[in-house]
Amino acid sequence: MAHLSYVNVFAKDVVALSGFYQRVFGFPEIEAIRSPIFRGLDTGKSSLGFNALDAYELLHLAEFSDTKGVKFLLNIDVDSREDVDRMVPVALEAGATLVKPPYVTYYNWYQSVLLDPEGNVFRINFMM
C-alpha cells in the first residue's frame, strides 16, 4: 500500500520558510537530511520539505520554474477549535497573511485559510 511520505515546497529561502513552519506548528527539523538547498520537517505522520529554487534544475524542471498562482494547499490538522484560534495569531505574528478567519465549513470542519511568508496557501484545520 502506498503512503504519502513528503510534501516538498519550492522556496526562495528554505531556512526562513522552514523556520516559519517550525515556529508556528513546532515541527522539528530532520537534521540528518539538511543540505544547503533543502530542509525537512517532521510533521508526525509525514514530512514537509523545502527545496531551494536550485532544485528546479536538479530535478529537470527548469522549464516550470516560473509557475505562478496557487498550485497547492497545505492542510495542517490540530486537536481542537481552540488550537485553530490560538495558532492563527501565532502564524500572523510569524509573518503569515490571513485570507479567511476561522469558520465552520459546510462539511463541518473548523478552519482558517492563510498565506505563508512566501505566499503559499495553508489551512489550519480541526476536523470536528
mmCIF file with all atom_site columns, C-alpha atoms in Angstrom:
data_model
loop_
_atom_site.group_PDB
_atom_site.id
_atom_site.type_symbol
_atom_site.label_atom_id
_atom_site.label_alt_id
_atom_site.label_comp_id
_atom_site.label_asym_id
_atom_site.label_entity_id
_atom_site.label_seq_id
_atom_site.pdbx_PDB_ins_code
_atom_site.Cartn_x
_atom_site.Cartn_y
_atom_site.Cartn_z
_atom_site.occupancy
_atom_site.B_iso_or_equiv
_atom_site.pdbx_formal_charge
_atom_site.auth_seq_id
_atom_site.auth_comp_id
_atom_site.auth_asym_id
_atom_site.auth_atom_id
_atom_site.pdbx_PDB_model_num
ATOM 1   C CA . MET A 1 1   ? 0.000   0.000  0.000   1.00 0.00 ? 1   MET A CA 1
ATOM 2   C CA . ALA A 1 2   ? 1.301   3.450  -0.865  1.00 0.00 ? 2   ALA A CA 1
ATOM 3   C CA . HIS A 1 3   ? 1.504   6.309  1.614   1.00 0.00 ? 3   HIS A CA 1
ATOM 4   C CA . LEU A 1 4   ? 2.480   9.963  1.466   1.00 0.00 ? 4   LEU A CA 1
ATOM 5   C CA . SER A 1 5   ? 5.984   10.459 2.834   1.00 0.00 ? 5   SER A CA 1
ATOM 6   C CA . TYR A 1 6   ? 6.794   14.064 1.903   1.00 0.00 ? 6   TYR A CA 1
ATOM 7   C CA . VAL A 1 7   ? 5.257   17.177 0.514   1.00 0.00 ? 7   VAL A CA 1
ATOM 8   C CA . ASN A 1 8   ? 8.005   19.438 -0.787  1.00 0.00 ? 8   ASN A CA 1
ATOM 9   C CA . VAL A 1 9   ? 7.620   23.173 -1.303  1.00 0.00 ? 9   VAL A CA 1
ATOM 10  C CA . PHE A 1 10  ? 9.886   25.186 -3.578  1.00 0.00 ? 10  PHE A CA 1
ATOM 11  C CA . ALA A 1 11  ? 11.091  28.146 -1.535  1.00 0.00 ? 11  ALA A CA 1
ATOM 12  C CA . LYS A 1 12  ? 13.086  31.288 -2.196  1.00 0.00 ? 12  LYS A CA 1
ATOM 13  C CA . ASP A 1 13  ? 14.570  30.944 1.300   1.00 0.00 ? 13  ASP A CA 1
ATOM 14  C CA . VAL A 1 14  ? 14.482  27.373 2.655   1.00 0.00 ? 14  VAL A CA 1
ATOM 15  C CA . VAL A 1 15  ? 15.828  28.409 6.056   1.00 0.00 ? 15  VAL A CA 1
ATOM 16  C CA . ALA A 1 16  ? 13.290  31.194 6.610   1.00 0.00 ? 16  ALA A CA 1
ATOM 17  C CA . LEU A 1 17  ? 10.289  29.285 5.268   1.00 0.00 ? 17  LEU A CA 1
ATOM 18  C CA . SER A 1 18  ? 11.043  26.070 7.147   1.00 0.00 ? 18  SER A CA 1
ATOM 19  C CA . GLY A 1 19  ? 11.649  28.206 10.240  1.00 0.00 ? 19  GLY A CA 1
ATOM 20  C CA . PHE A 1 20  ? 8.173   29.728 9.827   1.00 0.00 ? 20  PHE A CA 1
ATOM 21  C CA . TYR A 1 21  ? 6.524   26.281 9.953   1.00 0.00 ? 21  TYR A CA 1
ATOM 22  C CA . GLN A 1 22  ? 8.744   25.288 12.884  1.00 0.00 ? 22  GLN A CA 1
ATOM 23  C CA . ARG A 1 23  ? 7.715   28.395 14.861  1.00 0.00 ? 23  ARG A CA 1
ATOM 24  C CA . VAL A 1 24  ? 4.002   28.153 14.117  1.00 0.00 ? 24  VAL A CA 1
ATOM 25  C CA . PHE A 1 25  ? 3.486   24.388 14.423  1.00 0.00 ? 25  PHE A CA 1
ATOM 26  C CA . GLY A 1 26  ? 6.501   23.178 16.394  1.00 0.00 ? 26  GLY A CA 1
ATOM 27  C CA . PHE A 1 27  ? 7.599   20.744 13.674  1.00 0.00 ? 27  PHE A CA 1
ATOM 28  C CA . PRO A 1 28  ? 11.174  19.633 14.431  1.00 0.00 ? 28  PRO A CA 1
ATOM 29  C CA . GLU A 1 29  ? 13.791  19.725 11.699  1.00 0.00 ? 29  GLU A CA 1
ATOM 30  C CA . ILE A 1 30  ? 15.093  16.414 10.352  1.00 0.00 ? 30  ILE A CA 1
ATOM 31  C CA . GLU A 1 31  ? 18.717  17.495 10.612  1.00 0.00 ? 31  GLU A CA 1
ATOM 32  C CA . ALA A 1 32  ? 20.098  14.297 9.028   1.00 0.00 ? 32  ALA A CA 1
ATOM 33  C CA . ILE A 1 33  ? 18.761  15.377 5.621   1.00 0.00 ? 33  ILE A CA 1
ATOM 34  C CA . ARG A 1 34  ? 19.684  19.063 5.824   1.00 0.00 ? 34  ARG A CA 1
ATOM 35  C CA . SER A 1 35  ? 21.620  20.494 2.886   1.00 0.00 ? 35  SER A CA 1
ATOM 36  C CA . PRO A 1 36  ? 22.375  23.966 1.552   1.00 0.00 ? 36  PRO A CA 1
ATOM 37  C CA . ILE A 1 37  ? 19.299  23.692 -0.712  1.00 0.00 ? 37  ILE A CA 1
ATOM 38  C CA . PHE A 1 38  ? 16.932  21.592 1.424   1.00 0.00 ? 38  PHE A CA 1
ATOM 39  C CA . ARG A 1 39  ? 15.305  21.496 4.853   1.00 0.00 ? 39  ARG A CA 1
ATOM 40  C CA . GLY A 1 40  ? 12.899  18.812 6.071   1.00 0.00 ? 40  GLY A CA 1
ATOM 41  C CA . LEU A 1 41  ? 10.455  18.945 8.971   1.00 0.00 ? 41  LEU A CA 1
ATOM 42  C CA . ASP A 1 42  ? 8.860   16.024 10.777  1.00 0.00 ? 42  ASP A CA 1
ATOM 43  C CA . THR A 1 43  ? 5.088   16.593 10.918  1.00 0.00 ? 43  THR A CA 1
ATOM 44  C CA . GLY A 1 44  ? 4.399   13.381 12.817  1.00 0.00 ? 44  GLY A CA 1
ATOM 45  C CA . LYS A 1 45  ? 2.642   11.407 10.075  1.00 0.00 ? 45  LYS A CA 1
ATOM 46  C CA . SER A 1 46  ? 4.686   12.555 7.085   1.00 0.00 ? 46  SER A CA 1
ATOM 47  C CA . SER A 1 47  ? 7.302   15.179 6.389   1.00 0.00 ? 47  SER A CA 1
ATOM 48  C CA . LEU A 1 48  ? 7.312   18.661 4.935   1.00 0.00 ? 48  LEU A CA 1
ATOM 49  C CA . GLY A 1 49  ? 10.308  19.538 2.784   1.00 0.00 ? 49  GLY A CA 1
ATOM 50  C CA . PHE A 1 50  ? 11.566  22.865 1.477   1.00 0.00 ? 50  PHE A CA 1
ATOM 51  C CA . ASN A 1 51  ? 13.599  22.881 -1.736  1.00 0.00 ? 51  ASN A CA 1
ATOM 52  C CA . ALA A 1 52  ? 15.615  25.897 -2.844  1.00 0.00 ? 52  ALA A CA 1
ATOM 53  C CA . LEU A 1 53  ? 14.845  27.136 -6.329  1.00 0.00 ? 53  LEU A CA 1
ATOM 54  C CA . ASP A 1 54  ? 18.093  25.432 -7.460  1.00 0.00 ? 54  ASP A CA 1
ATOM 55  C CA . ALA A 1 55  ? 16.164  22.159 -7.189  1.00 0.00 ? 55  ALA A CA 1
ATOM 56  C CA . TYR A 1 56  ? 14.164  23.012 -10.324 1.00 0.00 ? 56  TYR A CA 1
ATOM 57  C CA . GLU A 1 57  ? 17.367  22.479 -12.319 1.00 0.00 ? 57  GLU A CA 1
ATOM 58  C CA . LEU A 1 58  ? 18.410  19.370 -10.363 1.00 0.00 ? 58  LEU A CA 1
ATOM 59  C CA . LEU A 1 59  ? 15.017  17.758 -10.970 1.00 0.00 ? 59  LEU A CA 1
ATOM 60  C CA . HIS A 1 60  ? 14.993  18.746 -14.659 1.00 0.00 ? 60  HIS A CA 1
ATOM 61  C CA . LEU A 1 61  ? 12.052  21.069 -14.013 1.00 0.00 ? 61  LEU A CA 1
ATOM 62  C CA . ALA A 1 62  ? 13.690  24.360 -15.045 1.00 0.00 ? 62  ALA A CA 1
ATOM 63  C CA . GLU A 1 63  ? 11.045  24.986 -17.723 1.00 0.00 ? 63  GLU A CA 1
ATOM 64  C CA . PHE A 1 64  ? 8.384   25.002 -14.960 1.00 0.00 ? 64  PHE A CA 1
ATOM 65  C CA . SER A 1 65  ? 10.197  27.304 -12.535 1.00 0.00 ? 65  SER A CA 1
ATOM 66  C CA . ASP A 1 66  ? 8.132   30.363 -13.445 1.00 0.00 ? 66  ASP A CA 1
ATOM 67  C CA . THR A 1 67  ? 4.898   28.812 -12.134 1.00 0.00 ? 67  THR A CA 1
ATOM 68  C CA . LYS A 1 68  ? 2.513   31.483 -10.882 1.00 0.00 ? 68  LYS A CA 1
ATOM 69  C CA . GLY A 1 69  ? -0.654  31.347 -8.833  1.00 0.00 ? 69  GLY A CA 1
ATOM 70  C CA . VAL A 1 70  ? -1.965  28.941 -6.236  1.00 0.00 ? 70  VAL A CA 1
ATOM 71  C CA . LYS A 1 71  ? -0.801  25.445 -7.119  1.00 0.00 ? 71  LYS A CA 1
ATOM 72  C CA . PHE A 1 72  ? -1.288  23.552 -3.862  1.00 0.00 ? 72  PHE A CA 1
ATOM 73  C CA . LEU A 1 73  ? -2.900  23.862 -0.447  1.00 0.00 ? 73  LEU A CA 1
ATOM 74  C CA . LEU A 1 74  ? -1.247  22.580 2.718   1.00 0.00 ? 74  LEU A CA 1
ATOM 75  C CA . ASN A 1 75  ? -3.694  21.335 5.343   1.00 0.00 ? 75  ASN A CA 1
ATOM 76  C CA . ILE A 1 76  ? -2.370  21.130 8.873   1.00 0.00 ? 76  ILE A CA 1
ATOM 77  C CA . ASP A 1 77  ? -4.647  19.439 11.384  1.00 0.00 ? 77  ASP A CA 1
ATOM 78  C CA . VAL A 1 78  ? -4.800  20.370 15.052  1.00 0.00 ? 78  VAL A CA 1
ATOM 79  C CA . ASP A 1 79  ? -6.578  18.807 18.032  1.00 0.00 ? 79  ASP A CA 1
ATOM 80  C CA . SER A 1 80  ? -9.302  21.361 18.775  1.00 0.00 ? 80  SER A CA 1
ATOM 81  C CA . ARG A 1 81  ? -11.134 24.505 17.707  1.00 0.00 ? 81  ARG A CA 1
ATOM 82  C CA . GLU A 1 82  ? -9.202  26.293 20.439  1.00 0.00 ? 82  GLU A CA 1
ATOM 83  C CA . ASP A 1 83  ? -5.947  25.227 18.770  1.00 0.00 ? 83  ASP A CA 1
ATOM 84  C CA . VAL A 1 84  ? -7.095  26.806 15.494  1.00 0.00 ? 84  VAL A CA 1
ATOM 85  C CA . ASP A 1 85  ? -7.994  30.024 17.315  1.00 0.00 ? 85  ASP A CA 1
ATOM 86  C CA . ARG A 1 86  ? -4.687  30.008 19.212  1.00 0.00 ? 86  ARG A CA 1
ATOM 87  C CA . MET A 1 87  ? -2.469  29.239 16.224  1.00 0.00 ? 87  MET A CA 1
ATOM 88  C CA . VAL A 1 88  ? -3.856  31.806 13.776  1.00 0.00 ? 88  VAL A CA 1
ATOM 89  C CA . PRO A 1 89  ? -2.390  34.778 15.726  1.00 0.00 ? 89  PRO A CA 1
ATOM 90  C CA . VAL A 1 90  ? 0.892   32.857 16.127  1.00 0.00 ? 90  VAL A CA 1
ATOM 91  C CA . ALA A 1 91  ? 1.032   32.400 12.346  1.00 0.00 ? 91  ALA A CA 1
ATOM 92  C CA . LEU A 1 92  ? 0.227   36.074 11.743  1.00 0.00 ? 92  LEU A CA 1
ATOM 93  C CA . GLU A 1 93  ? 2.935   37.169 14.162  1.00 0.00 ? 93  GLU A CA 1
ATOM 94  C CA . ALA A 1 94  ? 5.411   34.872 12.356  1.00 0.00 ? 94  ALA A CA 1
ATOM 95  C CA . GLY A 1 95  ? 4.634   36.553 9.007   1.00 0.00 ? 95  GLY A CA 1
ATOM 96  C CA . ALA A 1 96  ? 1.517   34.844 7.634   1.00 0.00 ? 96  ALA A CA 1
ATOM 97  C CA . THR A 1 97  ? -1.310  36.713 5.912   1.00 0.00 ? 97  THR A CA 1
ATOM 98  C CA . LEU A 1 98  ? -4.901  35.951 6.872   1.00 0.00 ? 98  LEU A CA 1
ATOM 99  C CA . VAL A 1 99  ? -7.085  35.025 3.905   1.00 0.00 ? 99  VAL A CA 1
ATOM 100 C CA . LYS A 1 100 ? -10.138 33.763 5.821   1.00 0.00 ? 100 LYS A CA 1
ATOM 101 C CA . PRO A 1 101 ? -10.541 33.840 9.616   1.00 0.00 ? 101 PRO A CA 1
ATOM 102 C CA . PRO A 1 102 ? -11.629 30.691 11.486  1.00 0.00 ? 102 PRO A CA 1
ATOM 103 C CA . TYR A 1 103 ? -15.032 29.411 10.393  1.00 0.00 ? 103 TYR A CA 1
ATOM 104 C CA . VAL A 1 104 ? -17.090 26.210 10.245  1.00 0.00 ? 104 VAL A CA 1
ATOM 105 C CA . THR A 1 105 ? -17.132 24.722 6.745   1.00 0.00 ? 105 THR A CA 1
ATOM 106 C CA . TYR A 1 106 ? -20.143 23.157 5.073   1.00 0.00 ? 106 TYR A CA 1
ATOM 107 C CA . TYR A 1 107 ? -18.506 19.757 5.782   1.00 0.00 ? 107 TYR A CA 1
ATOM 108 C CA . ASN A 1 108 ? -18.295 20.668 9.490   1.00 0.00 ? 108 ASN A CA 1
ATOM 109 C CA . TRP A 1 109 ? -14.569 21.327 9.885   1.00 0.00 ? 109 TRP A CA 1
ATOM 110 C CA . TYR A 1 110 ? -13.306 24.368 11.740  1.00 0.00 ? 110 TYR A CA 1
ATOM 111 C CA . GLN A 1 111 ? -10.518 26.063 9.838   1.00 0.00 ? 111 GLN A CA 1
ATOM 112 C CA . SER A 1 112 ? -8.706  29.225 8.836   1.00 0.00 ? 112 SER A CA 1
ATOM 113 C CA . VAL A 1 113 ? -7.050  29.967 5.487   1.00 0.00 ? 113 VAL A CA 1
ATOM 114 C CA . LEU A 1 114 ? -3.699  31.775 5.420   1.00 0.00 ? 114 LEU A CA 1
ATOM 115 C CA . LEU A 1 115 ? -0.690  32.529 3.218   1.00 0.00 ? 115 LEU A CA 1
ATOM 116 C CA . ASP A 1 116 ? 2.803   31.752 4.478   1.00 0.00 ? 116 ASP A CA 1
ATOM 117 C CA . PRO A 1 117 ? 5.539   34.421 4.101   1.00 0.00 ? 117 PRO A CA 1
ATOM 118 C CA . GLU A 1 118 ? 6.265   33.272 0.520   1.00 0.00 ? 118 GLU A CA 1
ATOM 119 C CA . GLY A 1 119 ? 2.585   33.323 -0.494  1.00 0.00 ? 119 GLY A CA 1
ATOM 120 C CA . ASN A 1 120 ? 1.806   29.592 -0.266  1.00 0.00 ? 120 ASN A CA 1
ATOM 121 C CA . VAL A 1 121 ? -1.725  28.778 0.895   1.00 0.00 ? 121 VAL A CA 1
ATOM 122 C CA . PHE A 1 122 ? -2.239  26.712 4.032   1.00 0.00 ? 122 PHE A CA 1
ATOM 123 C CA . ARG A 1 123 ? -5.160  25.918 6.290   1.00 0.00 ? 123 ARG A CA 1
ATOM 124 C CA . ILE A 1 124 ? -5.180  25.207 9.997   1.00 0.00 ? 124 ILE A CA 1
ATOM 125 C CA . ASN A 1 125 ? -7.916  22.586 10.453  1.00 0.00 ? 125 ASN A CA 1
ATOM 126 C CA . PHE A 1 126 ? -9.857  20.912 13.201  1.00 0.00 ? 126 PHE A CA 1
ATOM 127 C CA . MET A 1 127 ? -11.984 18.054 11.879  1.00 0.00 ? 127 MET A CA 1
ATOM 128 C CA . MET A 1 128 ? -14.987 18.054 14.180  1.00 0.00 ? 128 MET A CA 1
#
